[in-house]
Coordinates of C-alpha atoms in Angstrom, one line a residue:
M74 CA 52.4 19.1 -3.8
I75 CA 49.1 17.6 -4.9
N76 CA 49.5 13.9 -5.9
S77 CA 45.9 12.9 -6.4
P78 CA 44.7 12.0 -10.0
L79 CA 42.5 15.1 -9.9
G80 CA 45.3 17.4 -8.9
R81 CA 47.6 15.9 -11.6
T82 CA 44.9 16.5 -14.2
A83 CA 44.4 20.1 -13.1
R84 CA 48.1 20.8 -13.3
V85 CA 48.4 19.2 -16.8
A86 CA 45.4 21.3 -18.0
A87 CA 46.9 24.5 -16.5
I88 CA 50.3 23.8 -18.0
A89 CA 48.7 23.1 -21.4
V90 CA 46.8 26.4 -21.3
L91 CA 49.9 28.4 -20.1
S92 CA 52.2 26.9 -22.6
L93 CA 50.1 28.1 -25.5
P94 CA 51.2 31.3 -27.1
A95 CA 49.4 34.4 -25.8
A96 CA 47.4 34.7 -29.0
A97 CA 46.2 31.1 -28.8
R98 CA 45.0 31.5 -25.3
S99 CA 41.6 32.3 -26.5
D100 CA 38.3 31.6 -24.7
A101 CA 38.0 28.4 -26.8
A102 CA 41.3 27.0 -25.7
L103 CA 40.7 27.9 -22.0
S104 CA 37.2 26.4 -22.3
S105 CA 38.7 23.2 -23.7
A106 CA 41.3 23.0 -20.9
L107 CA 38.6 23.6 -18.3
E108 CA 36.4 20.9 -19.9
A109 CA 39.4 18.5 -19.5
M110 CA 39.5 19.3 -15.8
R111 CA 35.7 18.7 -15.4
A112 CA 35.7 15.2 -16.7
P113 CA 37.7 13.8 -13.8
L114 CA 35.6 15.8 -11.4
A115 CA 32.5 14.2 -12.8
T116 CA 34.0 10.8 -12.6
M117 CA 35.0 11.4 -9.0
A118 CA 31.5 12.6 -8.1
Q119 CA 30.0 9.5 -9.7
L120 CA 32.4 7.2 -7.8
K121 CA 31.6 8.9 -4.5
T122 CA 27.9 8.1 -5.0
Q123 CA 28.5 4.4 -5.6
S124 CA 28.9 2.0 -2.8
R125 CA 32.4 1.0 -2.0
I126 CA 31.4 -2.0 0.0
P127 CA 31.5 -5.1 -2.2
A128 CA 28.2 -6.7 -2.8
Q129 CA 27.4 -9.5 -0.4
V130 CA 27.2 -12.9 -1.8
Q131 CA 23.6 -13.8 -2.0
V132 CA 22.8 -17.0 -0.2
K133 CA 20.3 -19.1 -2.0
V134 CA 17.9 -19.8 0.8
P135 CA 15.9 -23.1 0.4
T136 CA 12.3 -22.2 -0.6
A137 CA 9.4 -24.6 -1.3
P138 CA 7.7 -24.4 -4.6
A139 CA 4.5 -22.3 -4.2
G140 CA 2.1 -25.1 -5.3
A141 CA 3.7 -27.7 -3.0
W142 CA 3.7 -25.3 -0.1
K143 CA 0.0 -24.5 -0.6
K144 CA -0.8 -28.2 -0.7
I145 CA 1.1 -28.8 2.6
I146 CA -0.6 -25.9 4.4
D147 CA -4.0 -27.0 3.2
K148 CA -3.4 -30.5 4.4
L149 CA -2.2 -29.3 7.8
R150 CA -5.3 -27.1 8.2
H151 CA -7.6 -29.9 7.2
D152 CA -6.0 -33.0 8.8
G153 CA -3.6 -31.6 11.4
V154 CA -4.0 -32.4 15.1
K155 CA -5.0 -29.2 16.8
G156 CA -3.1 -27.9 19.8
G157 CA -1.9 -24.6 21.1
D158 CA -0.6 -22.4 23.9
K159 CA -1.2 -18.8 25.0
E160 CA 0.2 -17.2 21.9
F161 CA -0.4 -19.6 19.0
F162 CA -2.7 -22.3 17.7
T163 CA -0.9 -25.3 16.2
Q164 CA -1.9 -28.1 13.8
S165 CA 0.5 -31.0 13.5
L166 CA 1.0 -34.1 11.5
T167 CA 3.5 -37.0 11.7
G168 CA 4.4 -39.7 9.3
V169 CA 6.9 -42.4 8.4
G170 CA 8.4 -42.7 5.0
G171 CA 11.4 -42.2 2.8
N172 CA 14.2 -44.6 2.0
P173 CA 15.5 -45.6 4.4
K174 CA 12.5 -45.1 6.7
A175 CA 12.5 -41.8 8.5
N176 CA 10.0 -40.2 11.0
H177 CA 8.7 -36.9 9.6
G178 CA 6.9 -34.3 11.6
I179 CA 5.4 -30.9 10.6
T180 CA 3.7 -28.3 12.7
V181 CA 2.0 -25.1 11.5
F182 CA 1.8 -22.1 13.9
L183 CA -1.3 -19.9 13.5
N184 CA -2.0 -16.6 15.2
G185 CA -5.4 -15.6 16.8
R186 CA -6.8 -14.8 13.3
L187 CA -5.7 -18.3 12.2
A188 CA -3.1 -16.9 9.8
V189 CA 0.0 -18.9 9.3
V190 CA 3.0 -17.3 11.1
G191 CA 5.5 -20.1 10.7
V192 CA 6.0 -23.8 10.1
E193 CA 8.4 -26.3 11.8
L194 CA 9.4 -29.3 9.7
S195 CA 11.4 -32.2 11.3
I196 CA 12.9 -35.4 10.3
E197 CA 14.5 -38.1 12.4
Q198 CA 16.5 -40.8 10.7
S199 CA 18.3 -43.7 12.3
T200 CA 21.0 -46.0 10.9
L201 CA 22.3 -49.2 12.4
K202 CA 26.0 -50.1 11.9
S203 CA 27.9 -52.7 13.9
G204 CA 25.3 -52.6 16.7
T205 CA 25.5 -48.8 17.1
I206 CA 22.4 -46.8 16.3
R207 CA 23.1 -43.3 15.0
T208 CA 20.1 -41.0 14.8
E209 CA 20.1 -37.7 13.0
F210 CA 17.5 -35.0 13.9
W211 CA 16.8 -32.1 11.6
E212 CA 14.4 -29.2 12.4
I213 CA 13.8 -26.5 9.8
L214 CA 11.8 -23.5 10.7
A215 CA 10.1 -21.9 7.7
T216 CA 8.3 -18.6 7.1
A217 CA 4.6 -18.5 6.3
S218 CA 5.5 -18.3 2.6
G219 CA 7.7 -21.4 2.6
T220 CA 11.2 -20.0 2.8
A221 CA 13.6 -21.7 5.2
A222 CA 14.5 -19.4 8.1
Q223 CA 16.6 -21.6 10.3
A224 CA 18.0 -25.2 10.2
I225 CA 19.0 -27.1 13.4
Y226 CA 20.9 -30.4 13.5
K227 CA 21.7 -32.7 16.4
E228 CA 22.7 -36.3 16.6
R229 CA 22.2 -39.2 19.1
V230 CA 24.5 -42.2 19.3
D231 CA 23.3 -45.4 21.0
V232 CA 26.0 -47.9 21.7
P233 CA 25.0 -51.2 23.3
G234 CA 25.8 -51.3 27.0
D235 CA 26.4 -47.5 27.2
E236 CA 24.2 -44.5 27.9
P237 CA 23.0 -42.7 24.7
T238 CA 25.0 -39.6 23.9
M239 CA 23.3 -36.6 22.4
S240 CA 25.2 -33.8 20.6
V241 CA 24.5 -30.2 21.2
P242 CA 22.0 -28.8 18.7
V243 CA 23.8 -26.8 16.0
V244 CA 22.4 -24.1 13.8
V245 CA 23.3 -25.0 10.3
N246 CA 24.0 -22.3 7.7
L247 CA 21.1 -22.3 5.1
A248 CA 23.7 -22.2 2.3
D249 CA 24.9 -25.6 3.5
P250 CA 23.9 -28.2 0.9
R251 CA 22.8 -30.6 3.7
A252 CA 20.2 -28.1 4.9
K253 CA 18.8 -27.7 1.4
A254 CA 18.7 -31.5 0.8
R255 CA 16.8 -32.1 4.0
F256 CA 14.4 -29.2 3.4
D257 CA 13.7 -30.5 -0.1
E258 CA 13.2 -34.0 1.2
M259 CA 10.7 -32.7 3.8
I260 CA 8.8 -30.7 1.2
D261 CA 8.7 -33.7 -1.2
Y262 CA 7.4 -35.9 1.5
W263 CA 4.7 -33.7 2.8
S264 CA 3.5 -32.5 -0.7
A265 CA 3.1 -36.1 -1.8
R266 CA 0.6 -36.9 1.1

């Protein structure tokens, strides 16, 4: 026995045609019954072509505004301290600012043709509470177009009389509001220079 919706529709259409008096079983009636069978087939074919995997939730990746990003890259190219290794040339800047004060760093990586291949933004911010200094470190790697590609967080705690303890660096999901807040803070800082 066929229990699928298509099979049930076909049976209903066949029964409808066969239950008609012989004189009424004309080509028009048969055509009408066959048309009723085709509609579910067309629907089934359409459903088979559609993806059955639910759409992935789109993560809103932090991205610098185009004007601010261009200003940052131009400043790095003009004022950055040059460096490099075998594969990349670099130009870096550091600064202090923000409220409370934070150490900011930015490095642009350039290939042999001096095209931007990536940017590393960093921020180090310390707070003092009851003699303990807690320092947060954020590094965000961005694409040449200003879109965050990876966020890394670590923390150091300095307790008087003890050795400082450093956490293991953690890759933070770019959808995490902390990653976006830090990225935006870094972009605001460097685009205002």
